[in-house]
Each structure stands twice: as C-alpha cells, then as structure tokens.
CSV table of C-alpha atoms and ligand atoms in Angstrom, one decimal:
chain,number,residue,atom,x,y,z
A,762,UNK,CA,221.2,125.7,-115.9
A,763,UNK,CA,224.6,126.1,-113.7
A,764,UNK,CA,227.6,125.7,-116.4
A,765,UNK,CA,230.7,124.1,-115.5
A,766,UNK,CA,234.1,126.2,-114.2
A,767,UNK,CA,236.3,127.4,-116.2
A,768,UNK,CA,240.2,126.3,-116.4
A,769,UNK,CA,242.6,129.7,-116.7
A,770,UNK,CA,243.4,129.8,-120.3
A,771,UNK,CA,247.3,131.4,-120.2
A,772,UNK,CA,247.5,134.6,-123.1
A,773,UNK,CA,250.3,133.8,-125.8
A,774,UNK,CA,252.9,136.0,-127.4
A,775,UNK,CA,251.1,137.2,-130.9
A,776,UNK,CA,247.8,136.3,-132.6
A,777,UNK,CA,246.9,132.6,-134.3
A,778,UNK,CA,246.2,132.6,-137.9
A,779,UNK,CA,242.4,131.7,-138.8
A,780,UNK,CA,241.1,128.6,-138.2
A,781,UNK,CA,240.2,126.3,-140.9
A,782,UNK,CA,237.8,123.6,-140.5
A,783,UNK,CA,236.1,121.1,-142.7
A,784,UNK,CA,232.6,122.1,-143.3
A,785,UNK,CA,230.5,119.0,-143.8
A,786,UNK,CA,227.8,121.3,-145.7
A,787,UNK,CA,230.5,122.3,-148.3
A,788,UNK,CA,232.4,119.3,-148.0
A,789,UNK,CA,235.8,120.7,-147.8
A,790,UNK,CA,238.0,122.6,-145.7
A,791,UNK,CA,237.6,126.4,-145.7
A,792,UNK,CA,238.7,129.2,-143.4
A,793,UNK,CA,235.8,129.9,-140.2
A,794,UNK,CA,235.3,134.1,-140.6
A,795,UNK,CA,234.1,135.0,-137.3
A,796,UNK,CA,233.5,138.5,-136.5
A,797,UNK,CA,235.0,139.5,-133.2
A,798,UNK,CA,232.6,137.6,-131.4
A,799,UNK,CA,232.6,133.9,-132.5
A,800,UNK,CA,229.3,131.8,-131.7
A,801,UNK,CA,229.8,127.8,-131.0
A,802,UNK,CA,227.0,125.6,-130.8
A,803,UNK,CA,227.8,122.3,-129.6
A,804,UNK,CA,225.3,119.6,-129.2
A,805,UNK,CA,225.5,118.3,-125.4
A,806,UNK,CA,224.8,115.1,-123.6
A,807,UNK,CA,221.4,113.5,-123.5
A,808,UNK,CA,221.7,112.5,-119.6
A,809,UNK,CA,221.0,108.6,-119.3
A,810,UNK,CA,224.4,107.4,-118.7
A,811,UNK,CA,227.9,108.6,-117.9
A,812,UNK,CA,230.0,110.3,-120.0
A,813,UNK,CA,231.9,107.7,-122.1
A,814,UNK,CA,235.2,108.4,-124.3
A,815,UNK,CA,233.0,109.2,-127.5
A,816,UNK,CA,231.3,112.3,-125.8
A,817,UNK,CA,234.9,113.2,-124.8
A,818,UNK,CA,236.4,113.1,-128.1
A,819,UNK,CA,233.6,115.6,-129.7
A,820,UNK,CA,233.7,118.2,-126.7
A,821,UNK,CA,237.7,118.0,-127.1
A,822,UNK,CA,237.2,118.6,-130.5
A,823,UNK,CA,235.4,121.6,-129.9
A,824,UNK,CA,237.4,123.0,-127.2
A,825,UNK,CA,240.4,123.1,-129.4
A,826,UNK,CA,237.9,125.2,-131.9
A,827,UNK,CA,237.1,127.3,-128.8
A,828,UNK,CA,240.6,127.7,-128.1
A,829,UNK,CA,242.0,128.3,-131.3
A,830,UNK,CA,240.0,131.1,-132.0
A,831,UNK,CA,240.3,132.5,-128.6
A,832,UNK,CA,244.0,132.5,-129.6
A,833,UNK,CA,243.0,134.2,-133.1
A,834,UNK,CA,241.8,137.2,-131.1
A,835,UNK,CA,238.1,136.8,-130.9
A,836,UNK,CA,235.9,136.4,-127.8
A,837,UNK,CA,233.9,133.4,-127.9
A,838,UNK,CA,230.4,132.9,-127.4
A,839,UNK,CA,229.2,129.2,-126.7
A,840,UNK,CA,226.5,127.5,-125.8
A,841,UNK,CA,225.4,123.6,-125.4
A,842,UNK,CA,222.2,122.2,-124.7
A,843,UNK,CA,221.4,119.1,-122.2
A,844,UNK,CA,218.5,117.0,-124.2
A,845,UNK,CA,217.0,116.2,-120.5
A,846,UNK,CA,213.9,114.6,-121.7
A,847,UNK,CA,213.6,112.3,-124.6
A,848,UNK,CA,213.0,108.8,-125.3
A,849,UNK,CA,216.1,107.1,-124.7
A,850,UNK,CA,216.0,108.8,-121.3
A,851,UNK,CA,212.5,108.3,-120.3
A,852,UNK,CA,213.0,104.8,-121.3
A,853,UNK,CA,215.9,104.1,-119.2
A,854,UNK,CA,214.4,105.8,-116.0
A,855,UNK,CA,211.6,103.3,-116.5
A,856,UNK,CA,213.5,100.5,-116.8
A,857,UNK,CA,216.2,100.9,-113.5
A,858,UNK,CA,213.0,102.3,-111.8
A,859,UNK,CA,214.4,105.7,-111.1
A,860,UNK,CA,212.6,109.1,-111.7
A,861,UNK,CA,214.1,110.7,-114.9
A,862,UNK,CA,214.4,113.8,-113.7
A,863,UNK,CA,216.8,112.8,-111.1
A,864,UNK,CA,218.5,110.7,-113.7
A,865,UNK,CA,219.0,113.6,-115.7
A,866,UNK,CA,220.3,115.5,-113.0
A,867,UNK,CA,222.9,113.3,-111.6
A,868,UNK,CA,224.3,112.7,-115.1
A,869,UNK,CA,224.2,116.0,-116.1
A,870,UNK,CA,226.3,116.9,-112.7
A,871,UNK,CA,229.1,113.8,-113.5
A,872,UNK,CA,229.1,115.2,-117.4
A,873,UNK,CA,230.2,118.6,-115.4
A,874,UNK,CA,233.0,117.1,-113.3
A,875,UNK,CA,234.3,114.9,-116.2
A,876,UNK,CA,234.4,118.1,-118.3
A,877,UNK,CA,236.2,120.3,-115.7
A,878,UNK,CA,238.4,117.3,-115.0
A,879,UNK,CA,239.3,116.9,-118.9
A,880,UNK,CA,239.5,121.0,-119.1
A,881,UNK,CA,236.9,121.6,-121.5
A,882,UNK,CA,236.0,125.5,-121.6
A,883,UNK,CA,232.5,125.8,-120.3
A,884,UNK,CA,229.5,126.8,-122.6
A,885,UNK,CA,228.3,130.4,-121.4
A,886,UNK,CA,224.9,129.1,-121.5
A,887,UNK,CA,224.2,125.4,-120.6
A,888,UNK,CA,220.5,124.6,-121.1
A,889,UNK,CA,218.3,122.0,-120.4
A,890,UNK,CA,215.5,121.5,-122.8
A,891,UNK,CA,213.1,121.2,-119.7
A,892,UNK,CA,214.2,124.9,-119.1
A,893,UNK,CA,213.0,126.3,-122.4
A,894,UNK,CA,210.2,124.3,-123.2
A,895,UNK,CA,208.1,127.6,-123.7
A,896,UNK,CA,210.5,128.4,-126.1
A,897,UNK,CA,210.6,125.6,-128.2
A,898,UNK,CA,206.8,126.0,-128.3
A,899,UNK,CA,207.1,129.5,-129.8
A,900,UNK,CA,209.5,128.4,-132.7
A,901,UNK,CA,207.0,125.6,-133.5
A,902,UNK,CA,204.4,128.0,-133.4
A,903,UNK,CA,206.0,130.2,-135.7
A,904,UNK,CA,206.7,127.4,-138.0
A,905,UNK,CA,203.2,126.6,-138.0
A,906,UNK,CA,202.6,129.9,-139.0
A,907,UNK,CA,205.3,130.0,-141.9
A,908,UNK,CA,203.0,126.9,-143.2
A,909,UNK,CA,206.0,124.1,-142.3
A,910,UNK,CA,204.0,122.1,-140.1
A,911,UNK,CA,200.8,120.0,-139.7
A,912,UNK,CA,199.2,118.1,-137.4
A,913,UNK,CA,199.2,114.0,-137.0
A,914,UNK,CA,196.9,112.6,-134.4
A,915,UNK,CA,197.9,115.3,-131.8
A,916,UNK,CA,201.4,115.6,-132.9
A,917,UNK,CA,203.0,118.1,-134.9
A,918,UNK,CA,205.1,117.3,-137.9
A,919,UNK,CA,207.5,119.7,-140.1
A,920,UNK,CA,207.2,119.1,-143.4
A,921,UNK,CA,210.0,118.2,-145.4
A,922,UNK,CA,208.4,120.1,-148.9
A,923,UNK,CA,209.2,123.3,-146.7
A,924,UNK,CA,212.8,122.7,-146.8
A,925,UNK,CA,213.4,122.9,-150.6
A,926,UNK,CA,217.2,122.7,-149.7
A,927,UNK,CA,216.8,119.3,-147.4
A,928,UNK,CA,220.1,117.5,-147.8
A,929,UNK,CA,222.1,120.4,-147.9
A,930,UNK,CA,223.8,119.5,-145.0
A,931,UNK,CA,224.7,115.7,-145.0
A,932,UNK,CA,224.8,116.0,-149.1
A,933,UNK,CA,223.4,112.0,-148.4
A,934,UNK,CA,221.0,110.5,-150.8
A,935,UNK,CA,217.5,110.0,-150.1
A,936,UNK,CA,218.0,106.3,-149.6
A,937,UNK,CA,220.9,106.7,-147.1
A,938,UNK,CA,218.5,109.5,-145.1
A,939,UNK,CA,215.8,107.2,-144.8
A,940,UNK,CA,218.1,104.1,-143.7
A,941,UNK,CA,219.7,106.3,-141.0
A,942,UNK,CA,216.1,108.5,-140.1
A,943,UNK,CA,214.8,105.3,-138.7
A,944,UNK,CA,218.3,104.1,-136.6
A,945,UNK,CA,218.4,107.7,-135.2
A,946,UNK,CA,214.7,108.4,-133.5
A,947,UNK,CA,212.7,109.1,-136.7
A,948,UNK,CA,210.1,107.2,-137.8
A,949,UNK,CA,210.0,106.8,-141.3
A,950,UNK,CA,207.4,104.2,-141.3
A,951,UNK,CA,204.2,106.0,-139.4
A,952,UNK,CA,201.3,105.9,-141.4
A,953,UNK,CA,199.6,109.3,-142.1
A,954,UNK,CA,202.7,111.1,-142.3
A,955,UNK,CA,203.1,113.1,-145.7
A,956,UNK,CA,206.5,112.4,-146.3
A,957,UNK,CA,208.6,109.3,-144.4
A,958,UNK,CA,211.1,112.0,-143.7
A,959,UNK,CA,208.9,114.5,-142.0
A,960,UNK,CA,210.1,114.6,-138.5
A,961,UNK,CA,208.4,115.4,-135.3
A,962,UNK,CA,208.3,118.8,-133.7
A,963,UNK,CA,205.9,118.1,-130.9
A,964,UNK,CA,204.8,115.0,-129.2
A,965,UNK,CA,201.7,114.7,-127.9
A,966,UNK,CA,201.2,113.4,-124.3
A,967,UNK,CA,201.7,109.8,-124.0
A,968,UNK,CA,200.2,108.4,-120.6
A,969,UNK,CA,203.2,107.8,-118.3
A,970,UNK,CA,205.4,110.3,-119.8
A,971,UNK,CA,206.0,114.2,-118.6
A,972,UNK,CA,204.4,116.7,-120.6
A,973,UNK,CA,204.1,120.2,-120.5
A,974,UNK,CA,201.0,122.7,-122.0
A,975,UNK,CA,201.0,124.4,-125.3
A,976,UNK,CA,199.4,125.5,-128.0
A,977,UNK,CA,199.3,122.4,-129.6
A,978,UNK,CA,198.2,120.4,-126.3
A,979,UNK,CA,199.9,118.8,-123.6
A,980,UNK,CA,203.3,116.9,-124.2
A,981,UNK,CA,206.6,117.8,-125.0
A,982,UNK,CA,209.2,118.8,-127.6
A,983,UNK,CA,210.7,116.5,-130.5
A,984,UNK,CA,214.5,116.4,-130.4
A,985,UNK,CA,215.9,118.5,-133.1
A,986,UNK,CA,213.4,121.6,-132.6
A,987,UNK,CA,215.4,121.8,-129.3
A,988,UNK,CA,219.2,122.7,-130.2
A,989,UNK,CA,217.1,125.1,-132.8
A,990,UNK,CA,215.4,126.8,-130.8
A,991,UNK,CA,218.1,126.8,-127.8
A,992,UNK,CA,220.9,128.3,-130.7
A,993,UNK,CA,218.6,131.0,-132.0
A,994,UNK,CA,217.6,131.9,-129.0
A,995,UNK,CA,221.2,132.6,-127.6
A,996,UNK,CA,223.6,132.9,-130.7
A,997,UNK,CA,220.9,134.2,-133.4
A,998,UNK,CA,221.1,132.7,-136.9
A,999,UNK,CA,224.0,132.3,-139.0
A,1000,UNK,CA,226.3,131.8,-135.7
A,1001,UNK,CA,229.9,130.4,-137.0
A,1002,UNK,CA,230.2,126.4,-136.2
A,1003,UNK,CA,227.3,123.7,-135.1
A,1004,UNK,CA,229.2,121.2,-133.7
A,1005,UNK,CA,229.1,117.4,-132.8
A,1006,UNK,CA,229.9,113.7,-133.7
A,1007,UNK,CA,229.2,112.6,-136.9
A,1008,UNK,CA,226.0,110.6,-135.9
A,1009,UNK,CA,224.4,114.2,-135.6
A,1010,UNK,CA,225.2,115.0,-139.2
A,1011,UNK,CA,221.8,113.4,-140.2
A,1012,UNK,CA,219.2,113.7,-139.3
A,1013,UNK,CA,219.8,116.0,-136.6
A,1014,UNK,CA,221.8,118.7,-137.8
A,1015,UNK,CA,220.2,118.5,-141.2
A,1016,UNK,CA,216.7,118.9,-140.3
A,1017,UNK,CA,217.8,121.6,-137.4
A,1018,UNK,CA,219.1,123.7,-140.5
A,1019,UNK,CA,216.1,123.6,-142.3
A,1020,UNK,CA,213.7,124.4,-138.9
A,1021,UNK,CA,216.4,127.4,-138.4
A,1022,UNK,CA,215.9,128.5,-142.3
A,1023,UNK,CA,212.4,128.8,-142.2
A,1024,UNK,CA,212.0,130.2,-138.6
A,1025,UNK,CA,214.8,132.7,-139.2
A,1026,UNK,CA,214.6,133.6,-143.1
A,1027,UNK,CA,218.4,133.0,-143.1
A,1028,UNK,CA,220.6,130.3,-144.8
A,1029,UNK,CA,222.8,128.9,-143.8
A,1030,UNK,CA,221.3,128.4,-140.2
A,1031,UNK,CA,225.1,127.8,-139.1
A,1032,UNK,CA,228.1,129.2,-141.5
A,1033,UNK,CA,229.9,125.6,-140.6
A,1034,UNK,CA,228.5,122.3,-139.6
A,1035,UNK,CA,231.6,120.3,-138.2
A,1036,UNK,CA,232.0,117.1,-136.8
A,1037,UNK,CA,233.8,114.9,-135.0
A,1038,UNK,CA,234.7,111.1,-135.7
A,1039,UNK,CA,233.3,108.2,-133.9
A,1040,UNK,CA,235.2,106.2,-131.2
A,1041,UNK,CA,234.7,102.5,-131.1
A,1042,UNK,CA,235.3,100.0,-128.7
A,1043,UNK,CA,235.5,96.4,-129.3
A,1044,UNK,CA,234.5,96.8,-133.1
A,1045,UNK,CA,231.8,99.1,-132.7
A,1046,UNK,CA,231.0,102.5,-132.1
A,1047,UNK,CA,230.6,103.0,-128.3
A,1048,UNK,CA,227.1,103.9,-127.5
A,1049,UNK,CA,224.8,104.5,-124.7
A,1050,UNK,CA,222.4,102.3,-126.2
A,1051,UNK,CA,224.8,99.4,-126.9
A,1052,UNK,CA,226.3,99.2,-123.5
A,1053,UNK,CA,230.2,99.3,-124.9
A,1054,UNK,CA,231.5,102.1,-123.0
A,1055,UNK,CA,234.4,103.4,-121.2
A,1056,UNK,CA,233.5,106.1,-119.0
A,1057,UNK,CA,235.6,109.2,-118.5
A,1058,UNK,CA,234.6,109.1,-114.6
A,1059,UNK,CA,235.9,105.8,-114.5
A,1060,UNK,CA,239.6,106.0,-116.3
A,1061,UNK,CA,240.0,109.2,-114.0
A,1062,UNK,CA,240.2,107.1,-111.1
A,1063,UNK,CA,243.4,105.1,-112.8
A,1064,UNK,CA,245.0,108.4,-114.3
A,1065,UNK,CA,245.6,111.7,-114.4
A,1066,UNK,CA,242.7,113.4,-116.9
A,1067,UNK,CA,245.3,115.1,-118.9
A,1068,UNK,CA,246.6,111.7,-119.7
A,1069,UNK,CA,242.6,111.1,-121.2
A,1070,UNK,CA,242.9,114.5,-122.7
A,1071,UNK,CA,246.2,113.3,-124.7
A,1072,UNK,CA,245.3,109.9,-125.9
A,1073,UNK,CA,242.2,111.6,-127.5
A,1074,UNK,CA,244.5,114.5,-128.6
A,1075,UNK,CA,246.7,111.5,-130.5
A,1076,UNK,CA,243.9,111.0,-133.1
A,1077,UNK,CA,242.6,113.6,-135.5
A,1078,UNK,CA,239.5,114.9,-134.5
A,1079,UNK,CA,237.8,113.6,-137.7
A,1080,UNK,CA,239.1,110.3,-137.9
A,1081,UNK,CA,237.0,107.2,-136.6
A,1082,UNK,CA,238.9,105.3,-134.2
A,1083,UNK,CA,239.5,102.4,-131.7
A,1084,UNK,CA,239.9,102.7,-128.1
A,1085,UNK,CA,242.6,100.3,-126.5
A,1086,UNK,CA,244.2,100.9,-123.0
A,1087,UNK,CA,247.7,100.8,-124.7
A,1088,UNK,CA,246.8,104.3,-126.3
A,1089,UNK,CA,246.3,105.2,-122.5
A,1090,UNK,CA,249.7,104.1,-121.5
A,1091,UNK,CA,251.0,105.8,-124.0
A,1092,UNK,CA,249.8,109.2,-122.9
A,1093,UNK,CA,250.9,108.5,-119.8
A,1094,UNK,CA,254.6,108.2,-120.9
A,1095,UNK,CA,254.2,111.7,-123.4
A,1096,UNK,CA,252.7,113.1,-120.2
A,1097,UNK,CA,255.6,112.2,-118.2
A,1098,UNK,CA,258.3,113.2,-120.5
A,1099,UNK,CA,256.4,116.7,-121.7
A,1100,UNK,CA,256.3,117.4,-117.8
A,1101,UNK,CA,260.0,116.4,-117.0
A,1102,UNK,CA,260.8,119.0,-120.0
A,1103,UNK,CA,259.1,122.0,-119.1
A,1104,UNK,CA,260.3,121.4,-115.7
A,1105,UNK,CA,263.9,121.8,-117.0
A,1106,UNK,CA,265.7,125.5,-116.1
A,1107,UNK,CA,266.3,125.8,-119.8
A,1108,UNK,CA,265.7,124.4,-123.1
A,1109,UNK,CA,265.4,124.9,-126.8
A,1110,UNK,CA,263.8,128.2,-128.4
A,1111,UNK,CA,260.0,127.7,-128.2
A,1112,UNK,CA,259.0,130.4,-130.3
A,1113,UNK,CA,259.3,128.0,-133.7
A,1114,UNK,CA,257.0,125.6,-131.1
A,1115,UNK,CA,254.3,128.3,-130.9
A,1116,UNK,CA,254.3,128.9,-134.8
A,1117,UNK,CA,254.3,125.2,-135.7
A,1118,UNK,CA,251.8,124.4,-133.4
A,1119,UNK,CA,249.5,127.3,-134.3
A,1120,UNK,CA,249.8,126.2,-137.9
A,1121,UNK,CA,249.4,122.5,-137.5
A,1122,UNK,CA,246.2,123.6,-134.9
A,1123,UNK,CA,244.8,125.9,-137.2
A,1124,UNK,CA,244.7,123.6,-140.1
A,1125,UNK,CA,241.6,121.9,-139.1
A,1126,UNK,CA,242.7,120.8,-135.6
A,1127,UNK,CA,246.1,118.9,-136.9
A,1128,UNK,CA,246.7,117.6,-133.3
A,1129,UNK,CA,248.4,114.7,-133.6
A,1130,UNK,CA,250.7,117.1,-136.2
A,1131,UNK,CA,250.9,119.4,-133.0
A,1132,UNK,CA,251.8,116.4,-130.5
A,1133,UNK,CA,254.7,115.9,-132.8
A,1134,UNK,CA,256.3,118.9,-132.7
A,1135,UNK,CA,256.0,119.2,-128.6
A,1136,UNK,CA,257.3,115.8,-128.3
A,1137,UNK,CA,260.1,117.1,-130.9
A,1138,UNK,CA,260.9,120.0,-128.7
A,1139,UNK,CA,260.8,118.0,-125.4
A,1140,UNK,CA,263.6,115.2,-126.8
A,1141,UNK,CA,265.7,117.8,-127.4
A,1142,UNK,CA,265.3,119.8,-124.3
A,1143,UNK,CA,265.7,116.5,-122.0
A,1144,UNK,CA,268.9,115.5,-124.3
A,1145,UNK,CA,270.4,118.7,-123.0
A,1146,UNK,CA,269.8,120.6,-126.0
A,1147,UNK,CA,269.3,124.8,-125.8
A,1148,UNK,CA,269.7,127.0,-123.5
A,1149,UNK,CA,266.9,129.4,-123.4
A,1150,UNK,CA,265.6,130.3,-119.6
A,1151,UNK,CA,262.3,131.4,-120.9
A,1152,UNK,CA,261.4,128.4,-122.9
A,1153,UNK,CA,260.3,125.7,-121.0
A,1154,UNK,CA,257.6,127.9,-119.3
A,1155,UNK,CA,256.4,129.3,-122.5
A,1156,UNK,CA,256.0,126.0,-123.9
A,1157,UNK,CA,254.1,124.7,-120.6
A,1158,UNK,CA,251.7,127.9,-121.5
A,1159,UNK,CA,251.2,127.1,-125.7
A,1160,UNK,CA,250.3,123.2,-124.7
A,1161,UNK,CA,248.1,124.6,-122.4
A,1162,UNK,CA,246.2,127.7,-124.1
A,1163,UNK,CA,246.0,125.4,-127.5
A,1164,UNK,CA,246.1,121.9,-126.5
A,1165,UNK,CA,244.2,122.4,-123.0
A,1166,UNK,CA,246.8,120.4,-121.3
A,1167,UNK,CA,248.0,121.8,-117.9
A,1168,UNK,CA,251.9,120.3,-117.3
B,1423,LIG,N1,222.0,114.8,-126.8
B,1423,LIG,C1,222.2,114.7,-128.6
B,1423,LIG,C2,222.2,116.3,-129.0
B,1423,LIG,S1,221.1,117.4,-128.8
B,1423,LIG,C3,223.0,113.8,-128.2
B,1423,LIG,O1,223.3,113.2,-129.6
B,1423,LIG,N2,223.2,113.1,-127.0
B,1423,LIG,S2,224.6,112.3,-126.9
B,1423,LIG,O2,224.8,112.2,-125.2
B,1423,LIG,O3,224.1,110.6,-127.9
B,1423,LIG,O4,226.0,112.4,-127.6
B,1423,LIG,C4,226.5,113.5,-127.1
B,1423,LIG,C5,227.6,113.7,-128.0
B,1423,LIG,O5,228.4,112.9,-128.2
B,1423,LIG,C6,226.9,114.2,-129.3
B,1423,LIG,O6,227.8,115.5,-130.3
B,1423,LIG,C7,227.7,113.3,-130.4
B,1423,LIG,O7,227.5,113.0,-131.4
B,1423,LIG,C8,228.4,112.4,-129.4
B,1423,LIG,N3,229.1,111.0,-129.3
B,1423,LIG,C9,228.2,110.3,-129.0
B,1423,LIG,N4,228.6,108.6,-129.2
B,1423,LIG,C10,229.7,109.0,-129.5
B,1423,LIG,C11,231.1,108.4,-129.7
B,1423,LIG,N5,230.9,106.8,-129.9
B,1423,LIG,N6,232.0,109.0,-130.5
B,1423,LIG,C12,232.4,110.3,-130.5
B,1423,LIG,N7,231.4,111.2,-130.6
B,1423,LIG,C13,230.3,110.1,-129.9
B,1424,LIG,ZN1,221.4,118.7,-130.7
C-alpha cells in the first residue's frame, strides 16, 4: 500500500549516542545495537475507526526511536502493517452496513493524514494483510512442515508445545497469559484444542466472511501470523525492535516471537520488544471497542498538530496516563513560547541544548526531560539572555530533528 509522505529531518552537528531502550523481554533498559541499517517493525492499526490519541502516542514513541537512530548515524528500515481483515473490522462493517474493504480503506487514509500531520516518519513498507495473504499462507506451511501446527475442524492452530521458550517475551505467569489471551482475541476455551493457549494461524471460511484460497483451504489468516510474515519478508529475522502499545505484549508479540523462532530458527526474533504505555480517558484505556476516544482528526480541527505532539511528549512513552483537555492548553502555551524564542535574532548558546537533549532522549526516550531542557533555553532566550546569532536556528533544528516538532 501507499505509505505517507515524509517530513524533512534537519541534519544536526555531530552524532548522537547509541539509543538505550527498555526491552520488555529483558525486563530492563539496555543499548540497542543496530548495524548500519537499523530495522524497526511497529504494529499498525486495525482500521475500523479513526486514529485516537492512544494510537498517536504509540506511533510517536517509535517515531522517536526512528529519529534517535538516524541521529546516531543509522539508516532506518521501518515496516508497518495494517490489519485490514480481522474480526473487529468485519463486525464493525456488519453493524454499520458498510463494505469492510471500504471501511478499511477510508480509515487507513485518515490514519495517513493524521500521521503526516503529526510528522511521524513513514514506514518504508506499509503493508495491508490482504495484500500478502499468500506470504502468510506460505509461512503457515513452513510452520506446518516443522510440525508446529495442527488442524481443528479446518482451522489451523499453532501448537504451543512447539515453542519451548513460550513466555520469554512477556514474562507473564500462565494464569495471567490465560486471562489476557481470552480478553485479546484468543479462544482459550475452544473444545478440541491441545492447549488453551494454542493460537489460530488460519481460520477456515465462515459464511458471509471474506476468504482466500490456501493450502489449508479457503479462509483467512489469524492475527499474530500476519505481523510475523510481514516482518520476516521485509526485515528478516533478528531485527532490532518490535514495537507497539503494552496491550500487544501478550499474546500478540509473544506469539509472533515464537512463530518467527520456529520459522526462522533464530532467537530472539526481534532483538528488543519495546512497548508504549496506555492512554486512558475517563479512567479507562482508550479503545475502539469501548468507544471512549479522542480522535486526532477531531483535535486537529481545533489546534495545531504540533501542540498535540507536544502534549503527548509531555509523558514518558512507557507510562500509562489519562488524557485531559488542559494538557492540550499547556502544550499550546509551550509551543507559542518555543516559537517566540526561536524567532529571536539571537539567544543563549545551543550546543549544550543539543548535548542535553541527546542525553535525555537516548536514555530510554526521556521526552519530558527533553522538554524541560528546551523550556529552560526558551526561558533564558525570552528573558533576553545570550547573544549567539545562530542559536535560535539551531534550537529550531534540534527540536525538529529529535522531537519531530516543527516550530
Ligand atoms: N492491528 C493491531 C496490531 S497488529 C492493533 O493492535 N491495532 S489497534 O488499532 O488496536 O492498535 C494500534 C496500535 O495502537 C497498537 O500498537 C496498540 O498497542 C496501540 N494502542 C491501542 N490503544 C491504545 C491506547 N489506549 N494507548 C496507547 N496505545 C494504544
Ligand atoms: Zn502486529
């Protein structure tokens, strides 16, 4: 599919430090160690509703990863999927009497415009699952050849017994896994399964549902295998970061890691599993299924997208937090102050701003710390401190390149 257009990223003097990130599988912050090309996979939307602030927060986090890697001198190969056929999409289309393809296409297009407005760097490959059904089926065949699957009434399951390291990504107890599996699209109670946590790879055609031919008969892919197939095809096994919100830790990233391991023979499938926190509204996680949403496209009608970006940056990417309207008001004030400061003919020297921002951001993306650094510079500049003529322009570039905020 078409990706979206890329904002320009200014080049900064010098080179940033290696990026350190919290890896869920390791349970600690450690250095990312990409080669010349850093490889990033970020799970995309299920396009049955518009982009909300929770999505935006997650994609912003990985946009920062992308920017910090570039600043450290890497090229970044970034791939993203869109889950353009899945139960929730089909259910929504059915409820509202729309064609599921049209619904998906419309929401994906809106997502692109939201991502562009928020200055999220686009993936090199933006792949809809329906574009790669054959690739997904081939991967399932490979898993079948390795003895990792079984058939249940025409559906194909991954046999969790074929994944000796199961649990290694999430670190969750079996009880917690069972609980989350049921809540997040799994079917722990289906009769006939060998183990409650075995997950669906291929779903045989049901009446009224879209389906494609495959070696296992007409049907459609299960959820986790799509990301494994798309990541493998574009990035290969052993890529640097697999990312998404923390609701994807289990089962999605856990299951995907073992599919990739069995298929590619390499462990770990991704060198680091990185997760953004959940954004809530009125005390509950923002989610399309609950409907407690603040849409990016709606907020964009009343404010500058850079204020939205700044409002999100005020939270550490790993924390869970709740959206309130006053956060946007504070972000608007900050944006106006920063714009005034970089519009001055001179200001306090900016090399230390660059060094401090790099230090904050490469330390597990401490965006709130980075905002404080720029705030302090802007305060000094607006108070008439400093006489460096090049400083305002350099701060403008730093904030653009590392935080993605255009002043
Ligand atoms: N299509 C799958 C991934 S393959 C999916 O989870 N789609 S989604 O539309 O439900 O979510 C898209 C991304 O936004 C995921 O990374 C998810 O973890 C993240 N996300 C969803 N809700 C929130 C939220 N309230 N706060 C933060 N991130 C969220
Ligand atoms: Zn995914």
